[in-house]
Amino acid sequence: MGIQRPDEPVKDASGKSSGAGRLAALDAARGLAVVGMYVQHFALNETNASIVSGNTTLLFVLCGGISYSIMARRSTEQGAGMSAFRARMLARAVFVDLLGYLLILLNTGYGVILPAYAAMFVMALALIGRSTRALAATAAVLALAGPPLMVLGGSVLSAAPLLGDIAGGPMSGLALAPAFVAGMAIGRLGFAESKRTALALAGGGALMLAAGKALGAFVLPGLSRSFEGWLVRVQSFPSVQPDPYAIWPYNVNPPLWNSLLWTAPHSASTFQTMTGLGFALLVLGLVCLVPKRISAVLAPCAATGRAALTLYSAQFVAIWVLKLAGVEYDLGGIPLGDLIVAVATLAAGWLLAQFPAGPLEASMRRFDRVFGGSRPAAAPASK
């Protein structure tokens, strides 16, 4: 998700300060992802499942990659240099990783992507100096090569949590990296200021989404059955479960190669990534196309996006508390249950927006300054 948020406007390629509109659009897209995740966890039903399941995660990740590029550019423009940016990202990775494991300890039954986010913060440092074209090419390569490596990692790294956060299955950094790196490339563009770029994002996203849905409906079911049949013939499966106490590699499960053709949410196959990333690009493009005169309709979403980390973490705590109390919290079966959850999430985001920053956002920035050596950005000079 879009955990890190730039707080100051940045300059576009022409040198003009145009970051305010960019940040507003980014916050709105991130806020919609927050709302979608709450609907998925508290009010999922047959109607909204195809919209929010899996897609909201990739929208979060895409926004995170955009923020990453904007923050790197701002660090350079303010004279801090890339060394300060790297220190800040490493500190932020530690903070997010620790928070993620605390949420995992609650054992709510839902996947926590914060450890994968921490891994991406670190891995993306190797790409921050690359060109926009190189970032786009890297995202495409990761979408094709990442799933097989992720499936292999889910097998051989299943007993190594920290390494698993990097490449250990569909909730690892490698599985989410295509969307993050695509976001890094988009962060180099004036996506909120140029209607042409926004239309390209929305149009390209719509095509990817349609192609993914068509493949999932008409091509992949038959191809998957043929592939699974071939795997049964050529791959030998152990007659007993691997011993978790045996030495490596005798303690690992066989790779689930058949998942390479899955389209289920969070399967992280090339096809599911294409569908979810298409959805994310479509949402981002549409948000950027909202005319300024009616942009106030996105204000609640933008407010929610500014407190993304706090709201993301709060949902796991809420689920944990409700389960302890034995309260049934699934509103998906009641009329307008998903709308109720969406409105409640936006209201919570609006309340948090009344403060300078959300509690966890403020804590993360203090952590940055203490361990990352960064200092608060100077306020823009008044004119």
PDB file of N, CA, C and O in Angstrom, residues 11-59:
ATOM      1  N   LYS A  11       8.767  19.317  -8.280  1.00  0.00           N
ATOM      2  CA  LYS A  11       8.765  20.000  -9.563  1.00  0.00           C
ATOM      3  C   LYS A  11       8.706  18.990 -10.693  1.00  0.00           C
ATOM      4  O   LYS A  11       9.265  17.904 -10.594  1.00  0.00           O
ATOM      5  N   ASP A  12       8.029  19.398 -11.753  1.00  0.00           N
ATOM      6  CA  ASP A  12       7.971  18.521 -12.905  1.00  0.00           C
ATOM      7  C   ASP A  12       9.195  18.719 -13.786  1.00  0.00           C
ATOM      8  O   ASP A  12      10.121  19.427 -13.432  1.00  0.00           O
ATOM      9  N   ALA A  13       9.182  18.074 -14.967  1.00  0.00           N
ATOM     10  CA  ALA A  13      10.363  18.121 -15.827  1.00  0.00           C
ATOM     11  C   ALA A  13      10.691  19.530 -16.298  1.00  0.00           C
ATOM     12  O   ALA A  13      11.842  19.837 -16.601  1.00  0.00           O
ATOM     13  N   SER A  14       9.715  20.412 -16.349  1.00  0.00           N
ATOM     14  CA  SER A  14       9.965  21.779 -16.783  1.00  0.00           C
ATOM     15  C   SER A  14      10.456  22.680 -15.673  1.00  0.00           C
ATOM     16  O   SER A  14      10.758  23.837 -15.891  1.00  0.00           O
ATOM     17  N   GLY A  15      10.499  22.160 -14.474  1.00  0.00           N
ATOM     18  CA  GLY A  15      10.973  22.943 -13.346  1.00  0.00           C
ATOM     19  C   GLY A  15       9.875  23.669 -12.594  1.00  0.00           C
ATOM     20  O   GLY A  15      10.135  24.368 -11.626  1.00  0.00           O
ATOM     21  N   LYS A  16       8.632  23.512 -13.035  1.00  0.00           N
ATOM     22  CA  LYS A  16       7.526  24.186 -12.361  1.00  0.00           C
ATOM     23  C   LYS A  16       7.030  23.342 -11.196  1.00  0.00           C
ATOM     24  O   LYS A  16       6.986  22.123 -11.266  1.00  0.00           O
ATOM     25  N   SER A  17       6.636  24.021 -10.154  1.00  0.00           N
ATOM     26  CA  SER A  17       6.113  23.313  -8.993  1.00  0.00           C
ATOM     27  C   SER A  17       4.698  22.842  -9.299  1.00  0.00           C
ATOM     28  O   SER A  17       3.770  23.635  -9.405  1.00  0.00           O
ATOM     29  N   SER A  18       4.540  21.546  -9.474  1.00  0.00           N
ATOM     30  CA  SER A  18       3.234  21.007  -9.842  1.00  0.00           C
ATOM     31  C   SER A  18       2.886  19.802  -9.000  1.00  0.00           C
ATOM     32  O   SER A  18       2.039  19.004  -9.370  1.00  0.00           O
ATOM     33  N   GLY A  19       3.553  19.662  -7.882  1.00  0.00           N
ATOM     34  CA  GLY A  19       3.354  18.459  -7.094  1.00  0.00           C
ATOM     35  C   GLY A  19       2.070  18.428  -6.305  1.00  0.00           C
ATOM     36  O   GLY A  19       1.623  17.362  -5.900  1.00  0.00           O
ATOM     37  N   ALA A  20       1.441  19.605  -6.058  1.00  0.00           N
ATOM     38  CA  ALA A  20       0.251  19.617  -5.220  1.00  0.00           C
ATOM     39  C   ALA A  20      -0.865  18.787  -5.835  1.00  0.00           C
ATOM     40  O   ALA A  20      -1.497  17.961  -5.168  1.00  0.00           O
ATOM     41  N   GLY A  21      -1.144  18.992  -7.145  1.00  0.00           N
ATOM     42  CA  GLY A  21      -2.180  18.201  -7.793  1.00  0.00           C
ATOM     43  C   GLY A  21      -1.818  16.738  -7.844  1.00  0.00           C
ATOM     44  O   GLY A  21      -2.670  15.862  -7.721  1.00  0.00           O
ATOM     45  N   ARG A  22      -0.539  16.442  -8.020  1.00  0.00           N
ATOM     46  CA  ARG A  22      -0.077  15.064  -8.072  1.00  0.00           C
ATOM     47  C   ARG A  22      -0.315  14.359  -6.737  1.00  0.00           C
ATOM     48  O   ARG A  22      -0.793  13.224  -6.684  1.00  0.00           O
ATOM     49  N   LEU A  23       0.004  15.051  -5.650  1.00  0.00           N
ATOM     50  CA  LEU A  23      -0.181  14.445  -4.335  1.00  0.00           C
ATOM     51  C   LEU A  23      -1.651  14.266  -4.004  1.00  0.00           C
ATOM     52  O   LEU A  23      -2.037  13.280  -3.375  1.00  0.00           O
ATOM     53  N   ALA A  24      -2.486  15.226  -4.414  1.00  0.00           N
ATOM     54  CA  ALA A  24      -3.921  15.100  -4.152  1.00  0.00           C
ATOM     55  C   ALA A  24      -4.494  13.891  -4.881  1.00  0.00           C
ATOM     56  O   ALA A  24      -5.282  13.123  -4.308  1.00  0.00           O
ATOM     57  N   ALA A  25      -4.108  13.707  -6.154  1.00  0.00           N
ATOM     58  CA  ALA A  25      -4.586  12.544  -6.904  1.00  0.00           C
ATOM     59  C   ALA A  25      -4.061  11.252  -6.302  1.00  0.00           C
ATOM     60  O   ALA A  25      -4.786  10.254  -6.195  1.00  0.00           O
ATOM     61  N   LEU A  26      -2.800  11.268  -5.882  1.00  0.00           N
ATOM     62  CA  LEU A  26      -2.208  10.074  -5.284  1.00  0.00           C
ATOM     63  C   LEU A  26      -2.908   9.726  -3.978  1.00  0.00           C
ATOM     64  O   LEU A  26      -3.203   8.554  -3.714  1.00  0.00           O
ATOM     65  N   ASP A  27      -3.184  10.733  -3.152  1.00  0.00           N
ATOM     66  CA  ASP A  27      -3.891  10.484  -1.898  1.00  0.00           C
ATOM     67  C   ASP A  27      -5.287   9.923  -2.148  1.00  0.00           C
ATOM     68  O   ASP A  27      -5.749   9.025  -1.432  1.00  0.00           O
ATOM     69  N   ALA A  28      -5.970  10.455  -3.162  1.00  0.00           N
ATOM     70  CA  ALA A  28      -7.317   9.978  -3.457  1.00  0.00           C
ATOM     71  C   ALA A  28      -7.298   8.517  -3.903  1.00  0.00           C
ATOM     72  O   ALA A  28      -8.128   7.705  -3.474  1.00  0.00           O
ATOM     73  N   ALA A  29      -6.344   8.165  -4.775  1.00  0.00           N
ATOM     74  CA  ALA A  29      -6.234   6.777  -5.216  1.00  0.00           C
ATOM     75  C   ALA A  29      -5.897   5.858  -4.047  1.00  0.00           C
ATOM     76  O   ALA A  29      -6.450   4.761  -3.915  1.00  0.00           O
ATOM     77  N   ARG A  30      -5.001   6.322  -3.180  1.00  0.00           N
ATOM     78  CA  ARG A  30      -4.623   5.530  -2.012  1.00  0.00           C
ATOM     79  C   ARG A  30      -5.814   5.377  -1.070  1.00  0.00           C
ATOM     80  O   ARG A  30      -6.035   4.311  -0.486  1.00  0.00           O
ATOM     81  N   GLY A  31      -6.609   6.448  -0.938  1.00  0.00           N
ATOM     82  CA  GLY A  31      -7.790   6.368  -0.092  1.00  0.00           C
ATOM     83  C   GLY A  31      -8.811   5.376  -0.615  1.00  0.00           C
ATOM     84  O   GLY A  31      -9.438   4.634   0.159  1.00  0.00           O
ATOM     85  N   LEU A  32      -8.994   5.330  -1.937  1.00  0.00           N
ATOM     86  CA  LEU A  32      -9.897   4.342  -2.520  1.00  0.00           C
ATOM     87  C   LEU A  32      -9.401   2.926  -2.259  1.00  0.00           C
ATOM     88  O   LEU A  32     -10.201   2.008  -2.045  1.00  0.00           O
ATOM     89  N   ALA A  33      -8.094   2.745  -2.264  1.00  0.00           N
ATOM     90  CA  ALA A  33      -7.538   1.428  -1.951  1.00  0.00           C
ATOM     91  C   ALA A  33      -7.822   1.055  -0.506  1.00  0.00           C
ATOM     92  O   ALA A  33      -8.135  -0.102  -0.197  1.00  0.00           O
ATOM     93  N   VAL A  34      -7.715   2.025   0.401  1.00  0.00           N
ATOM     94  CA  VAL A  34      -8.030   1.770   1.808  1.00  0.00           C
ATOM     95  C   VAL A  34      -9.483   1.347   1.956  1.00  0.00           C
ATOM     96  O   VAL A  34      -9.809   0.363   2.637  1.00  0.00           O
ATOM     97  N   VAL A  35     -10.373   2.087   1.307  1.00  0.00           N
ATOM     98  CA  VAL A  35     -11.800   1.762   1.382  1.00  0.00           C
ATOM     99  C   VAL A  35     -12.056   0.364   0.834  1.00  0.00           C
ATOM    100  O   VAL A  35     -12.793  -0.439   1.429  1.00  0.00           O
ATOM    101  N   GLY A  36     -11.422   0.048  -0.305  1.00  0.00           N
ATOM    102  CA  GLY A  36     -11.604  -1.270  -0.886  1.00  0.00           C
ATOM    103  C   GLY A  36     -11.129  -2.386   0.021  1.00  0.00           C
ATOM    104  O   GLY A  36     -11.762  -3.445   0.104  1.00  0.00           O
ATOM    105  N   MET A  37     -10.051  -2.149   0.731  1.00  0.00           N
ATOM    106  CA  MET A  37      -9.551  -3.175   1.630  1.00  0.00           C
ATOM    107  C   MET A  37     -10.495  -3.391   2.813  1.00  0.00           C
ATOM    108  O   MET A  37     -10.724  -4.532   3.238  1.00  0.00           O
ATOM    109  N   TYR A  38     -11.055  -2.312   3.334  1.00  0.00           N
ATOM    110  CA  TYR A  38     -12.025  -2.459   4.432  1.00  0.00           C
ATOM    111  C   TYR A  38     -13.267  -3.203   3.960  1.00  0.00           C
ATOM    112  O   TYR A  38     -13.815  -4.049   4.680  1.00  0.00           O
ATOM    113  N   VAL A  39     -13.729  -2.900   2.750  1.00  0.00           N
ATOM    114  CA  VAL A  39     -14.873  -3.630   2.204  1.00  0.00           C
ATOM    115  C   VAL A  39     -14.531  -5.106   2.056  1.00  0.00           C
ATOM    116  O   VAL A  39     -15.335  -5.991   2.374  1.00  0.00           O
ATOM    117  N   GLN A  40     -13.324  -5.394   1.594  1.00  0.00           N
ATOM    118  CA  GLN A  40     -12.909  -6.787   1.416  1.00  0.00           C
ATOM    119  C   GLN A  40     -12.888  -7.536   2.737  1.00  0.00           C
ATOM    120  O   GLN A  40     -13.264  -8.716   2.794  1.00  0.00           O
ATOM    121  N   HIS A  41     -12.472  -6.898   3.803  1.00  0.00           N
ATOM    122  CA  HIS A  41     -12.318  -7.589   5.082  1.00  0.00           C
ATOM    123  C   HIS A  41     -13.572  -7.569   5.950  1.00  0.00           C
ATOM    124  O   HIS A  41     -13.715  -8.418   6.843  1.00  0.00           O
ATOM    125  N   PHE A  42     -14.471  -6.607   5.707  1.00  0.00           N
ATOM    126  CA  PHE A  42     -15.634  -6.477   6.582  1.00  0.00           C
ATOM    127  C   PHE A  42     -16.969  -6.661   5.876  1.00  0.00           C
ATOM    128  O   PHE A  42     -17.983  -6.826   6.551  1.00  0.00           O
ATOM    129  N   ALA A  43     -17.014  -6.601   4.553  1.00  0.00           N
ATOM    130  CA  ALA A  43     -18.316  -6.673   3.877  1.00  0.00           C
ATOM    131  C   ALA A  43     -18.197  -7.312   2.500  1.00  0.00           C
ATOM    132  O   ALA A  43     -18.838  -6.869   1.545  1.00  0.00           O
ATOM    133  N   LEU A  44     -17.410  -8.344   2.383  1.00  0.00           N
ATOM    134  CA  LEU A  44     -17.200  -8.983   1.087  1.00  0.00           C
ATOM    135  C   LEU A  44     -18.434  -9.790   0.694  1.00  0.00           C
ATOM    136  O   LEU A  44     -19.019 -10.508   1.510  1.00  0.00           O
ATOM    137  N   ASN A  45     -18.841  -9.654  -0.563  1.00  0.00           N
ATOM    138  CA  ASN A  45     -19.936 -10.463  -1.088  1.00  0.00           C
ATOM    139  C   ASN A  45     -19.681 -10.734  -2.560  1.00  0.00           C
ATOM    140  O   ASN A  45     -18.682 -10.298  -3.127  1.00  0.00           O
ATOM    141  N   GLU A  46     -20.613 -11.445  -3.184  1.00  0.00           N
ATOM    142  CA  GLU A  46     -20.412 -11.829  -4.581  1.00  0.00           C
ATOM    143  C   GLU A  46     -20.380 -10.619  -5.501  1.00  0.00           C
ATOM    144  O   GLU A  46     -19.763 -10.651  -6.560  1.00  0.00           O
ATOM    145  N   THR A  47     -21.031  -9.550  -5.118  1.00  0.00           N
ATOM    146  CA  THR A  47     -21.099  -8.371  -5.971  1.00  0.00           C
ATOM    147  C   THR A  47     -19.790  -7.596  -5.986  1.00  0.00           C
ATOM    148  O   THR A  47     -19.291  -7.203  -7.050  1.00  0.00           O
ATOM    149  N   ASN A  48     -19.218  -7.366  -4.814  1.00  0.00           N
ATOM    150  CA  ASN A  48     -18.015  -6.523  -4.744  1.00  0.00           C
ATOM    151  C   ASN A  48     -16.714  -7.312  -4.793  1.00  0.00           C
ATOM    152  O   ASN A  48     -15.638  -6.710  -4.914  1.00  0.00           O
ATOM    153  N   ALA A  49     -16.782  -8.635  -4.694  1.00  0.00           N
ATOM    154  CA  ALA A  49     -15.546  -9.431  -4.625  1.00  0.00           C
ATOM    155  C   ALA A  49     -14.682  -9.244  -5.861  1.00  0.00           C
ATOM    156  O   ALA A  49     -13.455  -9.124  -5.768  1.00  0.00           O
ATOM    157  N   SER A  50     -15.307  -9.203  -7.043  1.00  0.00           N
ATOM    158  CA  SER A  50     -14.517  -9.075  -8.268  1.00  0.00           C
ATOM    159  C   SER A  50     -13.885  -7.702  -8.402  1.00  0.00           C
ATOM    160  O   SER A  50     -12.972  -7.512  -9.210  1.00  0.00           O
ATOM    161  N   ILE A  51     -14.349  -6.737  -7.622  1.00  0.00           N
ATOM    162  CA  ILE A  51     -13.801  -5.377  -7.687  1.00  0.00           C
ATOM    163  C   ILE A  51     -12.667  -5.193  -6.693  1.00  0.00           C
ATOM    164  O   ILE A  51     -11.601  -4.659  -7.030  1.00  0.00           O
ATOM    165  N   VAL A  52     -12.861  -5.648  -5.452  1.00  0.00           N
ATOM    166  CA  VAL A  52     -11.908  -5.309  -4.395  1.00  0.00           C
ATOM    167  C   VAL A  52     -10.897  -6.409  -4.108  1.00  0.00           C
ATOM    168  O   VAL A  52      -9.758  -6.116  -3.704  1.00  0.00           O
ATOM    169  N   SER A  53     -11.263  -7.668  -4.277  1.00  0.00           N
ATOM    170  CA  SER A  53     -10.378  -8.759  -3.858  1.00  0.00           C
ATOM    171  C   SER A  53      -9.098  -8.781  -4.693  1.00  0.00           C
ATOM    172  O   SER A  53      -9.147  -8.977  -5.906  1.00  0.00           O
ATOM    173  N   GLY A  54      -7.977  -8.575  -4.039  1.00  0.00           N
ATOM    174  CA  GLY A  54      -6.691  -8.588  -4.724  1.00  0.00           C
ATOM    175  C   GLY A  54      -6.367  -7.285  -5.423  1.00  0.00           C
ATOM    176  O   GLY A  54      -5.212  -6.835  -5.402  1.00  0.00           O
ATOM    177  N   ASN A  55      -7.356  -6.657  -6.032  1.00  0.00           N
ATOM    178  CA  ASN A  55      -7.100  -5.424  -6.780  1.00  0.00           C
ATOM    179  C   ASN A  55      -6.691  -4.273  -5.863  1.00  0.00           C
ATOM    180  O   ASN A  55      -5.836  -3.455  -6.232  1.00  0.00           O
ATOM    181  N   THR A  56      -7.295  -4.195  -4.687  1.00  0.00           N
ATOM    182  CA  THR A  56      -6.965  -3.094  -3.788  1.00  0.00           C
ATOM    183  C   THR A  56      -5.518  -3.188  -3.312  1.00  0.00           C
ATOM    184  O   THR A  56      -4.854  -2.162  -3.134  1.00  0.00           O
ATOM    185  N   THR A  57      -5.033  -4.406  -3.135  1.00  0.00           N
ATOM    186  CA  THR A  57      -3.645  -4.571  -2.720  1.00  0.00           C
ATOM    187  C   THR A  57      -2.697  -4.000  -3.762  1.00  0.00           C
ATOM    188  O   THR A  57      -1.751  -3.276  -3.438  1.00  0.00           O
ATOM    189  N   LEU A  58      -2.944  -4.312  -5.029  1.00  0.00           N
ATOM    190  CA  LEU A  58      -2.062  -3.816  -6.080  1.00  0.00           C
ATOM    191  C   LEU A  58      -2.211  -2.308  -6.274  1.00  0.00           C
ATOM    192  O   LEU A  58      -1.243  -1.634  -6.642  1.00  0.00           O
ATOM    193  N   LEU A  59      -3.384  -1.758  -6.012  1.00  0.00           N
ATOM    194  CA  LEU A  59      -3.544  -0.304  -6.050  1.00  0.00           C
ATOM    195  C   LEU A  59      -2.722   0.344  -4.940  1.00  0.00           C
ATOM    196  O   LEU A  59      -2.074   1.378  -5.154  1.00  0.00           O
TER     197      LEU A  59
END
